XYZ file of C-alpha atoms in Angstrom:
672
model
C -140.754 -38.712 20.704
C -137.561 -37.870 18.669
C -134.851 -36.202 20.718
C -130.821 -35.485 20.599
C -128.861 -37.761 23.100
C -124.813 -37.099 24.035
C -124.180 -36.186 20.063
C -126.710 -38.628 18.826
C -129.848 -37.886 16.799
C -132.723 -40.062 17.669
C -135.015 -41.500 14.341
C -137.204 -44.559 15.343
C -134.999 -45.825 17.833
C -131.920 -45.530 15.663
C -128.960 -43.002 16.463
C -127.177 -41.006 14.496
C -124.024 -39.652 15.942
C -122.786 -36.614 14.126
C -119.362 -36.889 14.389
C -119.545 -40.654 12.906
C -119.486 -43.121 15.870
C -122.993 -43.837 15.743
C -123.873 -45.783 12.354
C -126.666 -46.406 10.959
C -126.880 -47.373 6.784
C -128.580 -45.459 4.304
C -131.689 -48.351 3.608
C -132.817 -47.435 7.263
C -132.969 -43.820 6.701
C -134.948 -44.583 3.348
C -137.353 -46.984 4.902
C -137.656 -44.339 7.545
C -138.873 -42.389 4.943
C -141.064 -44.438 3.218
C -143.100 -45.316 6.288
C -143.912 -41.654 6.767
C -142.033 -41.515 10.309
C -141.149 -37.985 11.667
C -137.703 -37.823 12.109
C -134.543 -35.818 12.648
C -131.759 -36.130 10.289
C -128.251 -35.430 10.391
C -128.661 -31.906 9.653
C -131.942 -30.910 11.627
C -135.498 -31.489 11.784
C -137.542 -32.076 8.416
C -140.175 -29.525 7.524
C -141.581 -30.979 4.592
C -144.409 -33.682 4.551
C -142.549 -37.376 4.211
C -143.608 -37.726 0.924
C -142.088 -34.378 -0.028
C -139.073 -34.873 1.535
C -136.170 -35.377 -0.909
C -134.191 -39.081 -0.592
C -131.144 -38.400 1.193
C -128.217 -41.275 1.217
C -126.196 -41.197 4.518
C -122.489 -42.221 3.829
C -120.644 -44.169 6.732
C -118.288 -42.311 7.912
C -114.625 -43.135 6.685
C -111.681 -42.191 8.540
C -110.774 -38.892 6.286
C -114.271 -38.078 7.054
C -113.468 -37.671 10.213
C -110.469 -35.745 9.883
C -108.430 -37.297 12.712
C -105.907 -34.751 14.865
C -102.737 -35.592 16.972
C -102.660 -33.690 20.405
C -99.378 -34.023 22.157
C -97.750 -32.834 25.237
C -94.177 -33.705 27.231
C -94.317 -37.168 29.258
C -92.525 -34.949 31.756
C -91.692 -30.880 30.949
C -89.608 -30.617 34.267
C -87.138 -32.663 33.545
C -85.323 -32.156 36.846
C -87.497 -34.797 38.376
C -86.476 -38.579 37.226
C -90.153 -39.330 37.346
C -93.128 -38.284 35.727
C -95.298 -38.625 38.711
C -93.427 -36.229 40.571
C -93.832 -33.658 38.215
C -97.374 -34.363 37.472
C -98.461 -34.081 41.145
C -97.875 -30.486 41.078
C -99.976 -30.590 37.776
C -102.801 -32.055 38.956
C -102.941 -29.471 42.135
C -102.299 -26.748 39.391
C -105.132 -27.788 37.045
C -107.653 -27.749 40.148
C -107.030 -24.567 41.424
C -110.040 -21.743 40.948
C -109.204 -18.797 38.406
C -108.580 -16.532 40.962
C -106.033 -19.191 43.029
C -104.467 -18.632 39.267
C -103.526 -15.473 40.243
C -100.551 -16.623 42.437
C -100.043 -20.402 41.395
C -97.076 -21.875 42.888
C -98.118 -20.090 46.737
C -101.825 -21.913 46.222
C -100.261 -24.795 44.267
C -98.031 -24.873 47.832
C -100.619 -24.403 50.555
C -102.875 -26.980 48.418
C -100.095 -29.944 48.261
C -99.225 -28.633 52.230
C -102.581 -29.330 53.479
C -102.327 -33.196 51.608
C -98.654 -33.701 53.259
C -98.356 -31.616 56.371
C -94.802 -32.967 56.223
C -94.132 -31.887 52.645
C -94.763 -33.095 49.218
C -91.077 -33.414 48.781
C -90.893 -36.286 51.018
C -92.974 -37.602 48.997
C -90.921 -37.803 45.848
C -91.323 -41.170 44.060
C -88.106 -41.111 41.998
C -85.105 -38.634 42.153
C -83.811 -35.761 40.882
C -80.903 -34.688 38.518
C -78.157 -33.905 40.736
C -75.761 -36.203 42.115
C -74.891 -35.536 45.790
C -71.327 -37.393 45.743
C -70.427 -35.779 42.671
C -71.575 -32.186 42.758
C -72.573 -32.369 39.364
C -76.253 -32.194 37.987
C -76.330 -36.167 36.669
C -79.690 -38.172 36.429
C -79.590 -41.730 37.113
C -81.646 -42.590 34.071
C -80.964 -39.823 31.704
C -77.123 -38.891 30.604
C -78.230 -36.225 28.185
C -79.827 -34.511 30.894
C -78.204 -30.977 30.247
C -77.793 -31.261 26.417
C -81.026 -33.502 25.435
C -80.746 -35.180 21.618
C -84.586 -36.038 22.232
C -87.983 -35.782 24.494
C -90.202 -38.370 25.282
C -93.891 -36.803 23.956
C -96.897 -38.464 24.800
C -99.244 -38.116 22.038
C -102.863 -38.900 21.368
C -104.919 -38.818 18.207
C -108.512 -37.844 18.037
C -111.522 -38.752 15.471
C -110.879 -42.117 14.700
C -114.194 -44.628 15.023
C -113.958 -47.553 17.770
C -110.684 -46.112 18.775
C -110.945 -48.162 21.240
C -110.651 -51.625 19.716
C -108.030 -50.458 17.050
C -104.565 -50.133 17.374
C -102.817 -47.152 15.706
C -98.839 -47.069 14.983
C -96.571 -44.095 15.851
C -93.615 -43.484 13.807
C -91.519 -40.173 14.332
C -89.479 -38.954 11.222
C -86.621 -36.108 11.839
C -86.809 -33.077 10.108
C -83.448 -33.710 9.472
C -82.706 -36.248 6.373
C -79.442 -37.471 7.974
C -80.928 -38.748 11.170
C -82.725 -41.711 11.170
C -86.451 -42.829 11.618
C -87.552 -43.837 15.417
C -88.363 -47.012 15.886
C -92.403 -47.766 16.277
C -94.817 -47.636 18.528
C -98.147 -49.772 18.796
C -100.705 -48.636 21.251
C -104.625 -48.753 21.723
C -105.917 -45.996 19.341
C -107.860 -44.582 22.761
C -104.710 -44.185 24.436
C -101.515 -41.931 24.845
C -98.532 -43.668 23.630
C -94.778 -42.279 24.058
C -92.336 -41.424 21.407
C -89.068 -39.940 21.285
C -89.063 -36.893 19.287
C -85.164 -35.417 18.028
C -84.321 -32.058 19.889
C -83.414 -29.643 18.905
C -84.321 -30.234 15.536
C -87.671 -31.845 15.809
C -89.781 -34.631 13.897
C -93.040 -35.530 11.904
C -94.622 -37.811 13.756
C -97.500 -40.142 12.234
C -100.166 -42.691 13.175
C -101.363 -45.190 10.808
C -104.193 -47.604 11.843
C -103.237 -51.205 10.410
C -101.154 -49.635 7.145
C -103.144 -46.374 6.303
C -101.934 -43.343 7.556
C -104.564 -41.386 9.086
C -102.473 -38.401 10.577
C -99.216 -36.517 11.081
C -97.419 -33.345 12.550
C -94.567 -31.878 13.333
C -93.648 -31.644 16.939
C -90.819 -29.453 17.523
C -90.208 -29.233 21.680
C -89.216 -25.568 23.233
C -86.361 -26.568 25.841
C -85.236 -23.704 28.417
C -82.006 -23.871 30.563
C -83.099 -22.198 33.802
C -80.190 -21.455 36.279
C -80.725 -20.594 40.029
C -77.256 -19.462 41.781
C -76.713 -17.372 44.925
C -77.212 -17.777 48.668
C -79.385 -19.190 51.400
C -82.698 -17.700 49.932
C -82.113 -19.103 46.718
C -81.325 -22.396 47.792
C -84.284 -22.745 49.927
C -82.353 -22.859 53.345
C -84.773 -23.728 56.068
C -86.963 -25.900 54.658
C -85.212 -29.313 53.981
C -86.605 -31.716 51.729
C -87.634 -34.478 54.333
C -87.875 -32.807 57.707
C -86.476 -34.714 61.208
C -89.095 -36.354 62.500
C -89.611 -36.135 66.864
C -90.258 -38.636 69.007
C -93.926 -38.908 70.440
C -92.063 -39.557 74.515
C -88.118 -39.418 74.267
C -86.873 -36.201 75.540
C -82.959 -34.917 75.739
C -81.075 -33.246 77.856
C -78.508 -30.655 77.127
C -76.839 -30.213 80.154
C -76.290 -27.194 82.317
C -75.697 -23.785 80.662
C -74.516 -20.233 81.320
C -75.636 -19.051 83.632
C -76.637 -22.246 85.342
C -79.278 -23.348 83.221
C -81.004 -26.884 83.317
C -81.807 -27.200 79.625
C -83.970 -30.608 80.127
C -87.221 -32.054 78.404
C -86.564 -30.972 75.191
C -88.220 -32.475 71.985
C -85.724 -35.259 70.456
C -85.502 -37.697 67.244
C -87.337 -40.863 66.817
C -84.597 -43.864 65.971
C -82.493 -46.297 68.202
C -79.772 -43.841 69.418
C -78.219 -43.543 73.299
C -76.823 -39.947 72.999
C -77.352 -37.031 71.410
C -74.505 -36.538 68.268
C -73.913 -40.673 68.474
C -73.593 -42.047 64.833
C -77.229 -43.550 65.393
C -78.589 -39.778 66.082
C -76.861 -38.211 62.702
C -78.220 -40.398 60.924
C -81.942 -39.274 61.518
C -80.684 -35.518 60.059
C -83.054 -34.257 58.144
C -82.369 -34.525 54.492
C -81.399 -32.148 51.685
C -81.011 -32.169 48.281
C -77.667 -31.154 48.685
C -76.559 -31.188 52.562
C -73.350 -28.802 52.139
C -75.476 -26.054 50.606
C -78.929 -26.907 52.379
C -80.524 -26.761 48.915
C -83.569 -27.802 48.659
C -86.591 -28.393 46.110
C -88.461 -25.986 48.111
C -86.694 -22.764 46.603
C -88.103 -20.336 45.140
C -85.953 -20.693 41.981
C -86.550 -24.411 42.292
C -90.467 -23.683 42.284
C -90.398 -21.148 39.250
C -88.714 -23.373 37.033
C -91.584 -25.911 37.765
C -94.170 -23.658 37.505
C -92.851 -22.717 34.332
C -92.508 -26.239 33.211
C -96.243 -27.354 34.485
C -98.000 -24.500 33.106
C -97.135 -25.131 29.294
C -96.645 -28.857 29.080
C -95.399 -28.485 25.625
C -92.240 -26.794 27.138
C -89.736 -28.443 28.484
C -87.648 -26.945 31.304
C -83.861 -27.866 32.488
C -82.863 -27.067 35.746
C -79.582 -26.376 37.347
C -79.215 -24.822 40.828
C -76.123 -24.246 42.556
C -77.381 -21.585 45.007
C -75.431 -22.360 48.098
C -76.704 -21.352 52.068
C -74.048 -18.864 53.068
C -72.643 -18.011 49.992
C -71.851 -14.344 48.535
C -70.888 -12.981 45.807
C -66.761 -13.392 46.255
C -67.010 -16.510 48.220
C -69.245 -18.601 46.451
C -69.930 -16.922 42.885
C -66.330 -16.443 42.288
C -64.104 -18.567 44.837
C -65.000 -21.800 45.637
C -66.738 -22.070 48.784
C -67.510 -25.742 50.519
C -71.018 -24.682 51.739
C -72.918 -24.214 55.027
C -72.841 -27.787 56.618
C -70.037 -30.281 56.855
C -70.217 -33.218 54.524
C -66.821 -35.608 53.271
C -67.484 -34.590 49.192
C -68.139 -30.438 49.876
C -68.851 -28.428 46.535
C -65.342 -28.408 44.657
C -66.338 -25.864 41.931
C -67.381 -21.895 42.467
C -70.646 -21.594 41.343
C -69.908 -19.527 38.037
C -67.770 -22.302 37.287
C -70.251 -25.342 38.095
C -72.534 -23.098 36.148
C -69.808 -23.248 32.975
C -69.111 -27.014 33.588
C -72.877 -27.639 33.361
C -73.159 -24.949 29.960
C -70.420 -27.897 28.446
C -72.429 -30.982 30.102
C -68.920 -31.111 31.578
C -66.781 -32.210 28.415
C -64.938 -29.594 27.149
C -64.864 -26.862 29.711
C -61.423 -25.758 31.072
C -59.973 -23.373 33.921
C -58.842 -19.960 32.512
C -57.006 -17.524 34.761
C -58.295 -13.815 35.018
C -56.113 -11.780 37.123
C -57.197 -8.610 36.130
C -60.709 -8.582 34.917
C -62.979 -8.555 37.809
C -61.375 -7.259 41.525
C -62.171 -4.049 39.536
C -59.329 -1.688 39.778
C -58.731 -3.405 43.550
C -62.364 -2.524 44.892
C -62.650 -6.535 45.007
C -59.408 -7.206 46.322
C -60.297 -10.808 47.043
C -60.488 -11.331 43.231
C -56.520 -9.615 42.770
C -54.184 -12.344 41.915
C -54.429 -15.993 40.510
C -58.373 -16.080 39.827
C -59.293 -19.215 38.316
C -62.422 -19.542 36.915
C -64.251 -22.379 34.735
C -65.260 -21.457 31.034
C -67.000 -23.011 28.048
C -66.209 -22.261 24.699
C -68.992 -20.013 23.515
C -69.522 -22.500 20.745
C -70.242 -25.488 22.584
C -71.957 -23.441 25.402
C -75.522 -24.578 25.524
C -77.492 -21.007 25.958
C -79.217 -19.623 29.322
C -82.716 -18.328 28.995
C -83.243 -17.181 32.737
C -80.540 -16.710 35.294
C -82.091 -16.672 38.676
C -79.959 -14.624 41.129
C -80.287 -14.159 45.188
C -77.395 -12.434 46.176
C -75.832 -9.981 48.239
C -77.528 -10.222 51.638
C -74.655 -12.321 52.907
C -72.128 -9.558 51.487
C -72.908 -6.945 53.946
C -73.451 -9.813 56.950
C -77.044 -10.546 56.770
C -76.418 -13.236 59.439
C -74.595 -10.655 61.789
C -77.254 -8.054 61.411
C -79.663 -10.442 62.604
C -77.617 -11.756 65.450
C -77.215 -8.245 66.400
C -81.166 -7.751 66.913
C -82.036 -11.300 68.292
C -79.181 -12.450 70.824
C -78.983 -11.370 74.416
C -75.116 -11.771 75.182
C -73.210 -10.808 72.022
C -69.898 -11.780 73.383
C -71.300 -15.737 73.536
C -71.029 -15.642 69.787
C -67.277 -15.091 69.683
C -67.265 -18.542 71.573
C -68.674 -20.187 68.340
C -66.379 -18.890 65.940
C -66.984 -19.986 62.214
C -70.910 -20.899 62.572
C -72.697 -17.611 63.237
C -69.952 -15.014 62.966
C -69.298 -11.801 64.759
C -72.237 -9.274 65.291
C -72.868 -6.275 62.927
C -74.576 -3.050 63.376
C -76.433 -0.915 60.492
C -73.296 1.184 60.307
C -71.113 -1.878 59.542
C -73.121 -3.056 57.347
C -73.314 0.488 55.246
C -69.715 -0.407 54.482
C -69.938 -3.287 53.204
C -72.718 -2.185 51.026
C -70.433 0.428 49.412
C -68.478 -2.590 48.634
C -71.048 -4.723 47.267
C -71.941 -2.189 44.378
C -68.527 -3.309 43.353
C -68.936 -6.814 43.213
C -72.087 -6.565 41.655
C -69.906 -5.133 38.759
C -67.550 -7.832 38.652
C -70.709 -10.328 38.688
C -72.018 -8.368 35.383
C -68.744 -8.540 33.391
C -68.375 -12.792 34.795
C -72.275 -13.267 33.700
C -70.975 -11.775 30.173
C -68.314 -12.970 29.762
C -67.874 -16.334 31.512
C -71.504 -17.457 30.772
C -72.146 -15.715 27.864
C -75.367 -14.005 28.319
C -75.308 -11.426 25.401
C -75.035 -7.613 26.747
C -78.051 -6.994 24.666
C -79.827 -10.120 26.586
C -79.240 -8.948 30.001
C -82.801 -8.860 31.399
C -82.095 -12.219 31.073
C -80.854 -11.848 34.245
C -83.789 -11.845 37.367
C -82.031 -10.226 40.388
C -84.594 -11.324 43.054
C -85.127 -8.834 45.971
C -85.252 -10.009 49.934
C -88.350 -9.990 51.658
C -88.554 -7.992 55.196
C -88.140 -9.687 57.789
C -89.948 -8.040 60.529
C -92.108 -5.556 59.262
C -95.704 -5.411 60.024
C -98.663 -4.778 58.328
C -98.356 -0.490 57.477
C -95.137 -1.470 55.851
C -93.128 0.804 58.823
C -93.115 -0.397 61.991
C -91.147 -3.791 63.144
C -91.561 -6.400 65.192
C -91.993 -5.379 69.123
C -89.707 -6.339 71.531
C -90.292 -10.096 72.740
C -89.265 -13.583 72.701
C -92.070 -14.597 71.013
C -91.143 -17.820 68.246
C -87.585 -17.405 70.453
C -88.308 -19.432 73.516
C -86.094 -22.241 72.649
C -82.981 -20.864 74.141
C -82.971 -17.614 76.673
C -80.453 -16.100 74.885
C -82.504 -15.137 72.282
C -84.592 -11.942 72.479
C -85.903 -9.586 69.335
C -85.066 -6.289 70.480
C -87.691 -4.004 68.395
C -84.537 -0.992 68.339
C -81.718 -3.184 66.740
C -84.347 -5.217 64.513
C -85.115 -1.370 62.800
C -81.514 -0.938 62.588
C -81.113 -3.906 60.420
C -84.790 -3.203 58.705
C -83.250 0.450 57.425
C -79.812 -2.090 56.148
C -81.827 -4.238 54.528
C -83.930 -1.158 52.874
C -81.045 0.533 51.809
C -79.590 -2.963 50.313
C -83.259 -3.080 48.344
C -82.249 0.520 46.634
C -78.699 -0.472 45.768
C -80.099 -3.889 44.150
C -82.717 -2.144 42.021
C -80.214 0.382 40.846
C -77.545 -1.832 40.015
C -80.800 -3.990 38.164
C -81.279 -0.725 36.351
C -77.863 0.204 35.179
C -77.060 -3.348 33.818
C -80.304 -3.969 32.360
C -81.247 -6.643 34.779
C -84.992 -7.810 35.441
C -85.681 -7.140 39.463
C -88.439 -9.385 40.887
C -89.517 -7.348 44.533
C -93.329 -7.381 44.100
C -93.250 -9.939 46.650
C -91.590 -7.508 49.487
C -95.248 -5.896 49.765
C -97.044 -9.399 49.779
C -94.820 -10.506 52.797
C -95.550 -7.440 55.261
C -97.550 -8.579 58.244
C -96.121 -12.279 57.646
C -92.581 -11.594 59.301
C -90.918 -13.329 62.179
C -93.392 -12.207 65.045
C -96.878 -13.574 63.206
C -98.716 -15.794 64.773
C -99.889 -16.578 68.873
C -98.054 -16.142 71.743
C -100.619 -17.368 74.478
C -103.711 -20.000 73.050
C -103.059 -20.603 68.873
C -105.489 -22.054 66.715
C -103.456 -24.690 65.356
C -100.099 -26.044 66.234
C -98.689 -24.289 63.133
C -99.611 -20.602 64.319
C -98.049 -21.026 67.749
C -94.966 -19.177 68.332
C -94.530 -21.173 71.465
C -91.651 -24.008 71.807
C -92.944 -27.199 73.276
C -90.858 -28.852 76.296
C -92.175 -31.406 78.707
C -93.080 -30.973 82.404
C -94.036 -33.037 84.605
C -94.753 -35.766 82.229
C -96.590 -34.067 79.911
C -95.672 -32.068 76.753
C -96.773 -27.956 76.707
C -98.236 -26.755 74.367
C -98.232 -29.475 72.303
C -96.398 -32.666 71.215
C -93.386 -32.236 69.310
C -94.739 -35.121 66.837
C -97.444 -33.336 65.757
C -95.794 -30.322 64.619
C -96.232 -29.965 60.668
C -93.261 -27.770 58.734
C -94.941 -27.437 55.989
C -98.603 -26.591 56.956
C -99.502 -23.044 55.968
C -99.282 -20.492 58.894
C -99.351 -16.728 59.681
C -95.675 -16.227 59.251
C -93.576 -16.745 56.464
C -89.997 -16.998 58.063
C -89.049 -19.206 60.168
C -88.214 -18.493 63.801
C -85.587 -20.245 66.016
C -88.197 -22.844 67.425
C -89.808 -23.462 63.881
C -85.801 -24.280 62.380
C -85.285 -26.436 66.228
C -88.414 -28.467 65.241
C -87.947 -28.832 61.289
C -84.335 -28.988 60.717
C -82.544 -29.785 64.012
C -79.245 -29.232 63.295
C -76.666 -31.118 64.800
C -72.825 -31.967 64.527
C -70.870 -34.661 66.328
C -69.299 -34.162 69.831
C -65.909 -34.331 68.447
C -66.180 -31.637 65.898
C -67.620 -29.293 68.890
C -64.957 -29.958 70.864
C -62.637 -29.198 68.664
C -64.030 -26.060 67.655
C -64.692 -24.702 71.415
C -62.456 -26.083 73.513
C -64.838 -26.938 75.706
C -66.552 -30.118 77.836
C -69.701 -28.466 78.482
C -70.935 -27.770 74.869
C -74.159 -29.855 74.834
C -76.046 -26.684 75.460
C -74.774 -25.443 72.236
C -76.105 -27.823 70.223
C -79.447 -26.088 70.850
C -77.943 -22.873 69.727
C -77.114 -24.518 66.155
C -80.283 -26.433 65.980
C -82.640 -23.566 66.303
C -79.961 -21.148 63.744
C -78.283 -23.486 61.199
C -81.570 -25.144 60.499
C -82.573 -22.005 58.742
C -84.117 -19.367 61.206
C -84.753 -16.215 59.532
C -85.655 -17.455 56.457
C -88.640 -18.092 54.630
C -90.675 -21.321 55.040
C -91.818 -22.985 52.034
C -95.230 -21.087 51.667
C -92.752 -17.647 51.718
C -90.501 -18.863 49.159
C -93.434 -20.264 46.711
C -95.144 -16.203 47.743
C -91.342 -15.044 46.431
C -91.652 -18.203 43.583
C -95.023 -16.599 42.168
C -93.862 -12.726 41.522
C -90.126 -14.020 40.087
C -92.463 -15.869 37.738
C -94.460 -13.125 36.789
C -91.265 -11.513 35.741
C -89.551 -14.920 34.211
C -92.593 -15.327 31.907
C -92.440 -12.062 30.156
C -88.192 -12.357 29.864
C -89.303 -16.161 28.121
C -92.066 -14.679 26.110
C -89.839 -11.750 24.843
C -87.053 -14.371 23.136
C -89.964 -16.589 22.216
C -91.584 -14.368 19.724
C -94.825 -14.309 21.098
C -95.165 -17.628 19.864
C -95.460 -19.919 22.776
C -97.719 -22.894 22.496
C -99.364 -23.928 25.279
């Protein structure tokens, strides 16, 4: 009986592979014809009698007949990760998504990885990132030319070579520029990928040979896009440390008495051999950040957009520059130096605009220039009057910015102060904390700042063009991201009811529905201003995630019996030798959950920010201060900011805008 099996045509026990891998000589075919055996030739079933069939001589396929082809992709398209495996982890998760899940690929990839790593995928990084925390610069330990690459490592593979598993291939790369020398040949088995260096930006001709015989060649020219992220805590990824704090399953902390005579005992505390809170050993167990001063995280929506744009097109390299900093505003952060959210011995030494300009020059040739008049907008931004100095890279040297992701404006109108007004029972305590939390703002006070914010955006527009060299007619490369609503319910109108749900870490927290509504109205006015500014200046505006967040705000979850610790809004404490309602060591900070904002309870259990006791003494001038560590752990650790899942939801919507921009300027010629 005859039949076709795995691409081979069966004839009396002999197999012919239509592509040329199953080989039988012409003599065998002729012998079968003489015997009158009913057979199948490579072109189908013969319908004539054996005696009437034409004699067909089937040649042994040659390399030329099989037309070998070269396939290629970048070894590591997201260049910010130094180890390709860290990128590949996300590529595998993305590849496993269903077509429906790919409508929101970043959020669903995050959920998939979170189910695999409850403490977060960032903790699993096998390599490092291209950020030097000591120098506050984008530097890679294994790549000196991260910002201005001269070549890319490309994985090449040839298909269509018979017996590829036992044949050795030699790969050669020659630059398209005659002035550049050929790369050193690379030898590898023909059935395996080889890694070659392809010149950038000129590209190169890649040739593969078997023995001394060339069998295929192609021209490879890598697209490398520069994506820059600037802004505030929503851009930095606040609330989502790359390595969250670990809690001891048994040990507790006592924060002493607190006014009004509250005993704060039985609190979850860190693992480690420390003796007392805020001791050096205790502080050594802090949550870890890509940049501690700015609480800059790989879970930031800006980082996730850059990563997704790399993994979904493995022939496109992404160079990512990330300088967003928690607590920054347009003046103190983007234009003027801002030392960050957390004290570190080596804080940022440049404003964000200056840091981006230096990155454009790759640390070579950027210089400080005085700008005494251009940016105070006729005195409307008084802090920029006088001796404003910004670093600038000469236009001829500056690397072009393909996408500038911007999250800014919330701190300019007093975001933290509006939140404080909504969630703190006793506002007088805030004044004792000085610069850590700031004074309380109402919606009316935020409105005054909204009027000033419009002039600040205008100053930023000028700097983006004159300092960062984004042309006026390409202003849509700037993507301004809207802020999601923190307390809106599913209907998009109602805010969370008054409650201490998610905030019982400290008695002073209590969400007031009326004051939260006042803050939400100010946030809505901010969103309208941002949209108007983006339209006026030709910036792209990403805001669809605001609808996604409805019903996923700060109060989403369970106040009594929860189906999981992730959705439990209660805070665990040890009472009578037993953890209630759950052991804090079981808390998974990156597990998918209903709420996409960190509550104060979540912040305590994720970041657990503390400061050395001596520093507290200097600020508060009070010996009874341990209880204030709880307030810091529950606020400075990222409360009232999106979770990693929420950041990923934001990233999907920003990526939708970013894809359109890149497609526009590529002329529609982007390769997969």
